[in-house]
Short mmCIF file of N, CA and C in Angstrom, two decimals:
data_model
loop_
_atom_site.label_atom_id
_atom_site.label_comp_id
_atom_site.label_asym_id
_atom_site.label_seq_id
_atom_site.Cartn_x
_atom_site.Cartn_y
_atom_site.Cartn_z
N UNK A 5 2.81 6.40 1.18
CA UNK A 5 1.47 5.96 1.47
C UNK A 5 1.38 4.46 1.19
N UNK A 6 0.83 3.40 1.97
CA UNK A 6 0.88 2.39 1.60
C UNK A 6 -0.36 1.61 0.79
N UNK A 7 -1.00 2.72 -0.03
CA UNK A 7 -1.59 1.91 -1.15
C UNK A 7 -0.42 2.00 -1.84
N UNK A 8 0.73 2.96 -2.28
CA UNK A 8 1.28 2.48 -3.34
C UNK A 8 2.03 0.81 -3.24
N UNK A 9 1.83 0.50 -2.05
CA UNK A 9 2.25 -0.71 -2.06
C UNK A 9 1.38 -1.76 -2.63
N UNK A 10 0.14 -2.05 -1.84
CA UNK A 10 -0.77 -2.64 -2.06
C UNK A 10 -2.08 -1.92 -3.25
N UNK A 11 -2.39 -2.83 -3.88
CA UNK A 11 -4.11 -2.17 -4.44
C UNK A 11 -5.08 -2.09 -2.96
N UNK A 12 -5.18 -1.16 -2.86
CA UNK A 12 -6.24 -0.38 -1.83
C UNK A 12 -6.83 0.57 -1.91
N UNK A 13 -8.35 -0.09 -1.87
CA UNK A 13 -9.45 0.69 -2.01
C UNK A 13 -10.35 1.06 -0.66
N UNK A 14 -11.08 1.61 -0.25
CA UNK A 14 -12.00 2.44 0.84
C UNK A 14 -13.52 1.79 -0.02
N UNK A 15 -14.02 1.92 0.69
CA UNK A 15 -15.29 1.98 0.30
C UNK A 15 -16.29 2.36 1.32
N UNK A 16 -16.50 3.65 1.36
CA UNK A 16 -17.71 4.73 2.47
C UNK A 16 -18.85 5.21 2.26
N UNK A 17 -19.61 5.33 3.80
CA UNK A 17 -20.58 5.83 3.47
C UNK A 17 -21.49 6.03 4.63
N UNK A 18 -22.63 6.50 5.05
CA UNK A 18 -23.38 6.16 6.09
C UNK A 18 -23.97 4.33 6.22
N UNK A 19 -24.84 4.46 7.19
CA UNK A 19 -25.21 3.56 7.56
C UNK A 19 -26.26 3.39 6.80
N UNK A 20 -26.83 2.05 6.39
CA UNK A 20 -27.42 1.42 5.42
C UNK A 20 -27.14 2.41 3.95
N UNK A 21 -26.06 2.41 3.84
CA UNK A 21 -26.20 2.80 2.12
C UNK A 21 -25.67 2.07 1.18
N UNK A 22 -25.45 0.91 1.19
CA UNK A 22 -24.98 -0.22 0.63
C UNK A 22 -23.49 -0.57 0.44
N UNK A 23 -22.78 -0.10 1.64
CA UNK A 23 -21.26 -0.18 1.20
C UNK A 23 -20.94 -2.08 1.26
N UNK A 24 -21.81 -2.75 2.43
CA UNK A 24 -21.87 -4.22 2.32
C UNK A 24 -22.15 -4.88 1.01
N UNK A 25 -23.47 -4.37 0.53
CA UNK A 25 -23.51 -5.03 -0.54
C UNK A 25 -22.62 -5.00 -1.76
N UNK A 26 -22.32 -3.67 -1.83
CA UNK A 26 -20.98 -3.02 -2.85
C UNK A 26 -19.91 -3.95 -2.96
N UNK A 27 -19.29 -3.74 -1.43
CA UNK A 27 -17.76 -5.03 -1.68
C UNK A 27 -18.71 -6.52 -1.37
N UNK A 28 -19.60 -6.97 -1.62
CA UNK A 28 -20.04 -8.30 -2.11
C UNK A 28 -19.65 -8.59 -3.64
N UNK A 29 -19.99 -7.40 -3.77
CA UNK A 29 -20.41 -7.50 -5.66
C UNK A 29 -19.13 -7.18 -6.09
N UNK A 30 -18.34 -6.26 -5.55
CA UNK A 30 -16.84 -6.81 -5.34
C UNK A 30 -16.22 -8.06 -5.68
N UNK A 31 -16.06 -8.16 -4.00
CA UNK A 31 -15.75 -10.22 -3.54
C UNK A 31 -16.48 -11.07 -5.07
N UNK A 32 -17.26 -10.81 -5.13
CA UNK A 32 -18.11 -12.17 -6.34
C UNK A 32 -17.08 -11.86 -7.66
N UNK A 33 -16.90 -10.42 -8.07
CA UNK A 33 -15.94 -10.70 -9.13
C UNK A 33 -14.50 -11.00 -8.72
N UNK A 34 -13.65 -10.43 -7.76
CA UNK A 34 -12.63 -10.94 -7.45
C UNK A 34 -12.44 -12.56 -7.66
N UNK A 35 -13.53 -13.43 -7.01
CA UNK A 35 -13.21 -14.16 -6.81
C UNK A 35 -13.32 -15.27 -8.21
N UNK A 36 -14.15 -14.76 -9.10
CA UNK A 36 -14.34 -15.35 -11.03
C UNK A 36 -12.88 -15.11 -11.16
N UNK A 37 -12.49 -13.90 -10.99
CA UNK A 37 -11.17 -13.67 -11.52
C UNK A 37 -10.24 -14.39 -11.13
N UNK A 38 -10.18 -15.05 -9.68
CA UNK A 38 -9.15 -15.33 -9.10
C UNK A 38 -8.61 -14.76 -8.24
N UNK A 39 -8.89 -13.38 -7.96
CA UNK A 39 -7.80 -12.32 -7.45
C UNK A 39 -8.25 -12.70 -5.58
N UNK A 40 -6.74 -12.66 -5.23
CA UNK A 40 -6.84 -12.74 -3.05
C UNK A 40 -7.58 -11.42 -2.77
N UNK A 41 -8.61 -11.39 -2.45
CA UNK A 41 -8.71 -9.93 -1.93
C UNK A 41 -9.07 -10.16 -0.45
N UNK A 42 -8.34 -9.37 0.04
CA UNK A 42 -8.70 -9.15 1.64
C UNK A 42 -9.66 -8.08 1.71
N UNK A 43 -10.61 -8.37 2.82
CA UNK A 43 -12.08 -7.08 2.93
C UNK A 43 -11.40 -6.68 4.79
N UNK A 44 -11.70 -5.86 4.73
CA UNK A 44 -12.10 -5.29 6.71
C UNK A 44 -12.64 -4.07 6.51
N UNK A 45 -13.46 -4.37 7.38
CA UNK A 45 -14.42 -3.51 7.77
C UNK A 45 -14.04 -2.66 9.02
N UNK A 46 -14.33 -1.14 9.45
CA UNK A 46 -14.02 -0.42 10.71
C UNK A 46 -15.48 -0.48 11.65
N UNK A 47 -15.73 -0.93 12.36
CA UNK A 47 -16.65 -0.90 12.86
C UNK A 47 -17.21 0.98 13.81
N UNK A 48 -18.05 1.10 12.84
CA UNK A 48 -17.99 2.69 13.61
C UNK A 48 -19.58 3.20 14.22
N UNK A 49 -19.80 1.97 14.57
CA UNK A 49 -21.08 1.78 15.52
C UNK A 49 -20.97 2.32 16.81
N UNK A 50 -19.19 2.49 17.38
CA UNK A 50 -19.61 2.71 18.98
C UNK A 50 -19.21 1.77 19.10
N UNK A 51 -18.19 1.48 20.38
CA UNK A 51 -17.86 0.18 21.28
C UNK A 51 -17.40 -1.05 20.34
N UNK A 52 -17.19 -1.92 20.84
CA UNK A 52 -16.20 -2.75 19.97
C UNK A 52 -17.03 -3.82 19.54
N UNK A 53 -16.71 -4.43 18.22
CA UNK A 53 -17.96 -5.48 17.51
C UNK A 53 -17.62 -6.58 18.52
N UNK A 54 -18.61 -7.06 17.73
CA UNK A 54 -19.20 -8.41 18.07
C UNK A 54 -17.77 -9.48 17.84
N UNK A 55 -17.70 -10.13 18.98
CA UNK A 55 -16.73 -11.17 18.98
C UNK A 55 -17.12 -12.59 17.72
N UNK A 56 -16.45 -13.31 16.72
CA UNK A 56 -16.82 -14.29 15.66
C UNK A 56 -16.94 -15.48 16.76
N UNK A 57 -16.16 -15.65 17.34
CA UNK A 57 -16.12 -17.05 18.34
C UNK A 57 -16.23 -16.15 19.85
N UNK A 58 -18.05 -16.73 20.30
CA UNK A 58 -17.74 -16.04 21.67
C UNK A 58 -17.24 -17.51 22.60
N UNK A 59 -16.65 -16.58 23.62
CA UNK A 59 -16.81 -17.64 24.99
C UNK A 59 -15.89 -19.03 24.80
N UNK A 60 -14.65 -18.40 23.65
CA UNK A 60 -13.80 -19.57 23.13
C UNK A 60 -12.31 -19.17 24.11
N UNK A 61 -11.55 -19.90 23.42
CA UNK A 61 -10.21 -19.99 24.22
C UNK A 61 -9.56 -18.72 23.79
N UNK A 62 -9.57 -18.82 23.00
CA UNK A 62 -8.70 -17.21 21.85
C UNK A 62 -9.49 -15.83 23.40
N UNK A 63 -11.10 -15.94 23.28
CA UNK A 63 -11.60 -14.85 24.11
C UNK A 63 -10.70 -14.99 25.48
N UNK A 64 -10.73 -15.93 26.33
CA UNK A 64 -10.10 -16.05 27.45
C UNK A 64 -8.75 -15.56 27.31
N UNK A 65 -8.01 -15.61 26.41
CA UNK A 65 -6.61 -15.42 26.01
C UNK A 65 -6.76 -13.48 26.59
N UNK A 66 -7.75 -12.92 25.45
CA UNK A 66 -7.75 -11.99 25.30
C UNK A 66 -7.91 -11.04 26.57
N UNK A 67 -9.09 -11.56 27.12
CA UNK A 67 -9.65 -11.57 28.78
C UNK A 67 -8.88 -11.28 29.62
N UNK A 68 -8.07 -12.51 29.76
CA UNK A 68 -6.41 -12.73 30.65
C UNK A 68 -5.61 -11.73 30.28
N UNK A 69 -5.53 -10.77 28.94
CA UNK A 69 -4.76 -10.03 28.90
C UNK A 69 -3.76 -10.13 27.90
N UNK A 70 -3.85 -11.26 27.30
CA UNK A 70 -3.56 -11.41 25.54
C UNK A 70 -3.53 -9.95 24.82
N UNK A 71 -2.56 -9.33 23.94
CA UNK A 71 -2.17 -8.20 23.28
C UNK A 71 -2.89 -8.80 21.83
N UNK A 72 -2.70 -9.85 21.58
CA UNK A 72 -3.16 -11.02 20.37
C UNK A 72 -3.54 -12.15 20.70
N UNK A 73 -4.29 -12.89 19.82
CA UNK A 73 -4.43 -13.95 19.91
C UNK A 73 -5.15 -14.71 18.91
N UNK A 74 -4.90 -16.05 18.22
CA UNK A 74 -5.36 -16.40 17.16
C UNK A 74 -5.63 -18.19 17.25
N UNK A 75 -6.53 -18.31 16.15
CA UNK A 75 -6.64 -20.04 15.91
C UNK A 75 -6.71 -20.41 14.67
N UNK A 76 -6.25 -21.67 14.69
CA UNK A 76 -6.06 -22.07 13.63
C UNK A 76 -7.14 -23.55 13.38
N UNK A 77 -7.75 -23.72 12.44
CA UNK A 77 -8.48 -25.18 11.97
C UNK A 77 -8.53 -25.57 11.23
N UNK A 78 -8.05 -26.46 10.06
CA UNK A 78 -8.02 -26.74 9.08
C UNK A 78 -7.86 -26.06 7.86
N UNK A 79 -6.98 -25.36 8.15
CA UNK A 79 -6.30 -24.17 6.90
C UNK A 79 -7.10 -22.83 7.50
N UNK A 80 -8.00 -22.91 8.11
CA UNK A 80 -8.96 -21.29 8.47
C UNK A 80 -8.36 -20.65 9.81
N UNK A 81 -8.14 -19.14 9.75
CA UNK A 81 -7.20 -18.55 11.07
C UNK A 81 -8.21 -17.67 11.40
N UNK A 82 -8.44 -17.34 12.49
CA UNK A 82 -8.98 -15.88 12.61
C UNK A 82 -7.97 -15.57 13.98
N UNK A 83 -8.31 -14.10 13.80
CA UNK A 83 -6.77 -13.52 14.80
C UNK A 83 -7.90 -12.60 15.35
N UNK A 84 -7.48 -11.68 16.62
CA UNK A 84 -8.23 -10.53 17.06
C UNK A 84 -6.48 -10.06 17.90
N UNK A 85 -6.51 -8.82 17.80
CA UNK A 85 -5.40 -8.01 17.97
C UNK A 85 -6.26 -6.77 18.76
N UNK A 86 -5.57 -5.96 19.90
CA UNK A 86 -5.97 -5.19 20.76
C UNK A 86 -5.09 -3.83 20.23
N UNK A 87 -6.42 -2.88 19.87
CA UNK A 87 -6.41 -1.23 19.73
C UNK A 87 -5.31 -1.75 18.16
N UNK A 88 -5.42 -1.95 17.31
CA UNK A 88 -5.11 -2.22 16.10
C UNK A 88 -5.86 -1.35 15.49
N UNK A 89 -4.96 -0.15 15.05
CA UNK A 89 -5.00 0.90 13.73
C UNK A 89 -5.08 0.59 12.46
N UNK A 90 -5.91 1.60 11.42
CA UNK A 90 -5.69 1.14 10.41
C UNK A 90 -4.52 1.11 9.54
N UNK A 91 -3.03 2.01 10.07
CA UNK A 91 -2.06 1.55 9.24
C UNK A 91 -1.63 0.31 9.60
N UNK A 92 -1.77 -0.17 11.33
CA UNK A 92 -0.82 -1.50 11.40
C UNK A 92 -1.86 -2.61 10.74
N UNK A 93 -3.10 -2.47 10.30
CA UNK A 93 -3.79 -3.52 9.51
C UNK A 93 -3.26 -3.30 7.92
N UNK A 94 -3.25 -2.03 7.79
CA UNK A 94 -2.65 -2.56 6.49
C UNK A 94 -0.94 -2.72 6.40
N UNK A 95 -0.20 -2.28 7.33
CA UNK A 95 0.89 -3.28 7.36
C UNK A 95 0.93 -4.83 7.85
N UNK A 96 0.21 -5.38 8.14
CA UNK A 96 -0.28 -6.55 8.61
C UNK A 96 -1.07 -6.97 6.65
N UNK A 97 -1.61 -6.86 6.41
CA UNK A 97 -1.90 -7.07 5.07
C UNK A 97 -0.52 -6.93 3.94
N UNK A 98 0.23 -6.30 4.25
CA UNK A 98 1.98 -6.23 3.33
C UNK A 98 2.12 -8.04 3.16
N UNK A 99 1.71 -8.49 4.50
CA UNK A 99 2.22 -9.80 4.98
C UNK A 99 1.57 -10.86 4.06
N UNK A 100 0.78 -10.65 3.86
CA UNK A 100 -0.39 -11.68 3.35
C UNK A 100 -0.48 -11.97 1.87
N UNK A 101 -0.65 -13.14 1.53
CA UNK A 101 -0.48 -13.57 -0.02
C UNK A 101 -2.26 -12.39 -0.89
N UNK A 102 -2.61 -11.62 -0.62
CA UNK A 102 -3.20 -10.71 -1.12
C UNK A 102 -2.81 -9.45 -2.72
N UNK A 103 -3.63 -9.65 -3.17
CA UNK A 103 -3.64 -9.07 -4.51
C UNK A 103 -4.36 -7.62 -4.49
N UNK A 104 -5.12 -7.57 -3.32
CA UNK A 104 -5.73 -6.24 -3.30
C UNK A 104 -6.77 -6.14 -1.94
N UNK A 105 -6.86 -5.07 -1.44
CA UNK A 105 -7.55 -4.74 -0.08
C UNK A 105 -8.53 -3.87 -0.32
N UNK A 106 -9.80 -4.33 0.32
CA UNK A 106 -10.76 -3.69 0.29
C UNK A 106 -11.80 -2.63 1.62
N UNK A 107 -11.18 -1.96 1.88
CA UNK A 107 -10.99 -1.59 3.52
C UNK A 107 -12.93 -0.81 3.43
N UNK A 108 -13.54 -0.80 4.66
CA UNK A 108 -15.41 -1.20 4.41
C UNK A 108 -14.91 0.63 5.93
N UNK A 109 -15.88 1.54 5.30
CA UNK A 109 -15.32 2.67 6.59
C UNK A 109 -13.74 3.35 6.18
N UNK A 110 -13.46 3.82 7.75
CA UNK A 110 -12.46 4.98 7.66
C UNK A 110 -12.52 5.87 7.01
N UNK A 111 -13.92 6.49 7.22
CA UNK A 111 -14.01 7.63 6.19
C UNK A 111 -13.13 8.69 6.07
N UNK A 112 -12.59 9.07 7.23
CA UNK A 112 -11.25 10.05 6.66
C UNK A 112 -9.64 9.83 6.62
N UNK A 113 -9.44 8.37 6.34
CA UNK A 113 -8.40 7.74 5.90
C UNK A 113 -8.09 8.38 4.55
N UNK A 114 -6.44 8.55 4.38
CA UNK A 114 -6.19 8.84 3.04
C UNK A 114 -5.76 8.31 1.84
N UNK A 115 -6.83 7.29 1.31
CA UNK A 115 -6.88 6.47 0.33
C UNK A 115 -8.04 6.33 -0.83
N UNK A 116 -7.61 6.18 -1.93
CA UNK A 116 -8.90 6.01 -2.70
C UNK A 116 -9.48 5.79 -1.89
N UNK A 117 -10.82 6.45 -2.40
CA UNK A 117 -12.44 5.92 -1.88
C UNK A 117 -13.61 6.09 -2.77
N UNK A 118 -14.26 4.80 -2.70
CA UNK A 118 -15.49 5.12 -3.72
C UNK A 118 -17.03 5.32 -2.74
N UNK A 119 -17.84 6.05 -2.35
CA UNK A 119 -18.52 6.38 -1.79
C UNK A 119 -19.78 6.02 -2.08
N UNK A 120 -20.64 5.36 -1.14
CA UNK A 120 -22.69 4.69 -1.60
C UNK A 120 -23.20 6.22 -0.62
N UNK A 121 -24.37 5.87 -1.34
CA UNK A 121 -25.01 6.97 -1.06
C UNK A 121 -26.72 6.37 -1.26
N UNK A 122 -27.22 6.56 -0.65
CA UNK A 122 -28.79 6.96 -0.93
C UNK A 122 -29.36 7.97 -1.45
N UNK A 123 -28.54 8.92 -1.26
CA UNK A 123 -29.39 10.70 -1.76
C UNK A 123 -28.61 11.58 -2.13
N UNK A 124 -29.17 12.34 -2.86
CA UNK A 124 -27.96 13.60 -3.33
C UNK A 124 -27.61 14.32 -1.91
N UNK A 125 -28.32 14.40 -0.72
CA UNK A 125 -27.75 15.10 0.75
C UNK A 125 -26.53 14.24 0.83
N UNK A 126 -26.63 13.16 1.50
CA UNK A 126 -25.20 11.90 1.51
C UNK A 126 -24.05 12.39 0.31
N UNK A 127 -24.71 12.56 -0.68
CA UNK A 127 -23.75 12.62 -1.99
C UNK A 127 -22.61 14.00 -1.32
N UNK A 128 -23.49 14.81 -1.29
CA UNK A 128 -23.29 15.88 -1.36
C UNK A 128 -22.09 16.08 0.12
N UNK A 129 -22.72 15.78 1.34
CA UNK A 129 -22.06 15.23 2.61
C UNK A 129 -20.65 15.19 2.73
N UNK A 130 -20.94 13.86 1.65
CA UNK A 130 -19.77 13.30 1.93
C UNK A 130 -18.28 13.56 0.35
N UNK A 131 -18.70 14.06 -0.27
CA UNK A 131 -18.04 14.86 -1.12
C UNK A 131 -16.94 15.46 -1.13
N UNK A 132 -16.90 15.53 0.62
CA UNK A 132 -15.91 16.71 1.34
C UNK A 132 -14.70 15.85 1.37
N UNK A 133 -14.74 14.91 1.39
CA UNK A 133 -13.84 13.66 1.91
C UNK A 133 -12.75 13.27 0.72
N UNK A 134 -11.23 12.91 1.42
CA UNK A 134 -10.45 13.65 0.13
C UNK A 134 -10.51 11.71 -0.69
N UNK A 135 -9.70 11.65 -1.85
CA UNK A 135 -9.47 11.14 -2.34
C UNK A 135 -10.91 9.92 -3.02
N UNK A 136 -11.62 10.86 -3.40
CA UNK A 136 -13.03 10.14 -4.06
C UNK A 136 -12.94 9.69 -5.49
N UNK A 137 -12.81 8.85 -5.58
CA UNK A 137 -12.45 8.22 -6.86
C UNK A 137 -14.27 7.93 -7.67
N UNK A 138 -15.54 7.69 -7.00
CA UNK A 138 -16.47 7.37 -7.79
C UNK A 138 -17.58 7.50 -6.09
N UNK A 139 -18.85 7.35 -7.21
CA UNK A 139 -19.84 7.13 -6.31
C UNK A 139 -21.08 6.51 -7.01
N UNK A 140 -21.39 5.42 -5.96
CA UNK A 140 -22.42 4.61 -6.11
C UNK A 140 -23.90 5.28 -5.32
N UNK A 141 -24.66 4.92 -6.07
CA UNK A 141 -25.66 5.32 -5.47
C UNK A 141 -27.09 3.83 -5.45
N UNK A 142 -27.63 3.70 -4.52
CA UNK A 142 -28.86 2.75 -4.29
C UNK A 142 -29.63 3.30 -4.07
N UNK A 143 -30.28 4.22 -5.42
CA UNK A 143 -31.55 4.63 -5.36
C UNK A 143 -31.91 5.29 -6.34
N UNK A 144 -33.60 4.33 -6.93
CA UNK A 144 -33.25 4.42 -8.85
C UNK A 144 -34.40 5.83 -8.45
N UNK A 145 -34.52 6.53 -7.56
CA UNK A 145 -34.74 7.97 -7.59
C UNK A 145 -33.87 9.07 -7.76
N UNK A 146 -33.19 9.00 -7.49
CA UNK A 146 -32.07 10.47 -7.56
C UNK A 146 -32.36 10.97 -7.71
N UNK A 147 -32.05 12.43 -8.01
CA UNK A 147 -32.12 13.61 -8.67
C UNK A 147 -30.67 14.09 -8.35
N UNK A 148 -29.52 14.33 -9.56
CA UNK A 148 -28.18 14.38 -9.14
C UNK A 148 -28.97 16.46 -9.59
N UNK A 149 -28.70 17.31 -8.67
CA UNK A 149 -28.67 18.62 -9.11
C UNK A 149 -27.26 19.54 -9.02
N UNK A 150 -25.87 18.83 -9.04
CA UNK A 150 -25.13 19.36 -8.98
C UNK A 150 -23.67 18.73 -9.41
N UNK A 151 -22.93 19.18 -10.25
CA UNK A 151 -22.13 18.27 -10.85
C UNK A 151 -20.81 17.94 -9.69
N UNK A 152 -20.25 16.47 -10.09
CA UNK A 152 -19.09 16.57 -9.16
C UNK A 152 -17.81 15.91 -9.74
N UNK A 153 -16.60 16.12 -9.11
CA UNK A 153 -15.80 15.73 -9.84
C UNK A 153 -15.06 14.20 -9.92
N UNK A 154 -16.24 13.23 -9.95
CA UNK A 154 -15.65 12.29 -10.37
C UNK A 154 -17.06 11.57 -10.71
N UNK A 155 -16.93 10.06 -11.07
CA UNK A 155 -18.24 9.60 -11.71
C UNK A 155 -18.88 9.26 -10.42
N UNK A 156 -20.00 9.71 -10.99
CA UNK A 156 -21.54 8.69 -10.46
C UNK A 156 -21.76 7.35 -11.05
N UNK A 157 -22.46 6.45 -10.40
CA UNK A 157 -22.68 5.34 -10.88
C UNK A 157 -24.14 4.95 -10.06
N UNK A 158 -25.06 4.08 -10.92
CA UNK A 158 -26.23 3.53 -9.98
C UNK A 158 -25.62 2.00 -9.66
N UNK A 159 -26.12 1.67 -8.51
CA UNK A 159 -25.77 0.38 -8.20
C UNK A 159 -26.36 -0.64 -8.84
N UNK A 160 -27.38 -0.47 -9.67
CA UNK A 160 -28.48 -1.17 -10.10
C UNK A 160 -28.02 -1.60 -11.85
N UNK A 161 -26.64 -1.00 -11.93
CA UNK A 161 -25.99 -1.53 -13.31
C UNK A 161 -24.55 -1.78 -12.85
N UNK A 162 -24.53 -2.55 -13.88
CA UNK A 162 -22.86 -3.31 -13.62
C UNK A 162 -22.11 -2.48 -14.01
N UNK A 163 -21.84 -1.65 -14.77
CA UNK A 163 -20.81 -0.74 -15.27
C UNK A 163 -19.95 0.07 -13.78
N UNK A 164 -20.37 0.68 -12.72
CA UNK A 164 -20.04 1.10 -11.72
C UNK A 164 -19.31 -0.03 -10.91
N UNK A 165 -20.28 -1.12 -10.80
CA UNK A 165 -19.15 -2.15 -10.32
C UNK A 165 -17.96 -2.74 -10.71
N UNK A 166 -17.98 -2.62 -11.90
CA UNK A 166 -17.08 -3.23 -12.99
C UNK A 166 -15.92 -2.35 -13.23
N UNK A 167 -16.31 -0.49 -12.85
CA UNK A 167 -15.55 0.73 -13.00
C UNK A 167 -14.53 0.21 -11.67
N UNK A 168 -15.18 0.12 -10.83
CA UNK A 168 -14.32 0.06 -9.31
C UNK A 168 -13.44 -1.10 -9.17
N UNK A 169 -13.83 -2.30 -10.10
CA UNK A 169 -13.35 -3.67 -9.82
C UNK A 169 -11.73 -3.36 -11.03
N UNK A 170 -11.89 -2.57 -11.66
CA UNK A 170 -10.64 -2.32 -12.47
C UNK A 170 -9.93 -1.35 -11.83
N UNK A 171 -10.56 -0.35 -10.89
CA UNK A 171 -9.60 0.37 -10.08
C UNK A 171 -8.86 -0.40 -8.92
N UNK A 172 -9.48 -1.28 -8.36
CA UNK A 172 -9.20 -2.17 -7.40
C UNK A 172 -7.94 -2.69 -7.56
N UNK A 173 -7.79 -3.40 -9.43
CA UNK A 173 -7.09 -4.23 -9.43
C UNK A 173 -5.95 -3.32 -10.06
N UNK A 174 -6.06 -2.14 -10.21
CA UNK A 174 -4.81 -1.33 -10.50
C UNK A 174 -4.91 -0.72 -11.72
N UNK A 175 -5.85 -1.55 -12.48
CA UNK A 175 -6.22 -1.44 -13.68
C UNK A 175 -6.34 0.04 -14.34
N UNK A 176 -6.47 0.27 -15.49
CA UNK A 176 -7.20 1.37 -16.13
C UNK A 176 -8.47 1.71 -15.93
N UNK A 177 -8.86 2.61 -15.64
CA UNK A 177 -10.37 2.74 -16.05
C UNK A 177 -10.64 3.92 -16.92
N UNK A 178 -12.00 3.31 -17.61
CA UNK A 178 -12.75 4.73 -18.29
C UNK A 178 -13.74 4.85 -18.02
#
């Protein structure tokens, strides 16, 4: 499996349940620390995201029939690659001066995953899903009525973030 290569984490959930804000609060400690972390996100909206540079040369590349294509500006790259899976992204991440990956989606990828939630239904939902290492929740209502086997956390305290940011980095946790 190629987390044992890399630190790789999942982070899932429905739509608006704070998995963005989650690997922010992520990214902000990674980056006190020092640590490279690479983020990607799966876009599972339907149809393919939103292009970063529209109507640029890289797009025409792609247009014309480009398999890849990338730019470069002053130390900053962005690449776009055609029908790219999530193992060849994270073999494509092997490559990269990275300390740890933070993959946003792929809910039934088989890798740690720490799961947001809004409600004990979501909680509960998505539960099914293998390798759940924790769950965040954004919403100082809850009512947890059923125990599960790994921690809960509210998003609204640092301890949950701080739990995941030591799993991230390979670390111990308690």
């Amino acid at each position: 499996m190629l987390d044992d290569k890399l630190n790789l984490l999942q982070v899932v959930g429905y739509q608006n349940s704070g998995k963005t804000t989650f690997i922010e609060k992520l990214c902000q400690l990674a980056a006190y620390e020092k640590l490279k972390l690479g983020c990607f996100k799966h876009h599972g909206h339907g149809g393919k995201p939103d292009r970063l540079l529209k109507e640029k040369d890289t797009d025409r590349y792609v247009q014309a029939g480009a398999f890849a294509a990338g730019v470069e500006g002053e130390g900053e790259f962005h690449f776009s690659m055609q029908q790219m899976t999530l193992d060849q992204l994270l073999a494509f991440c092997e490559h990269l001066p990275l300390d740890a990956v933070l993959i946003e989606g792929y809910k039934h990828a088989p890798y740690r995953k720490i799961i947001c939630v809004k409600n004990e239904q979501e909680l509960l939902d998505l539960s099914k899903l293998s390798h759940i290492q924790a769950a965040i929740y954004f919403s100082e209502e809850i009512q947890m009525n059923k125990n599960y086997p790994f921690p809960i956390f509210s998003a609204f305290e640092k301890h949950g973030t701080e739990w995941a940011f030591n799993l991230l980095k390979g670390g111990r946790v308690v």
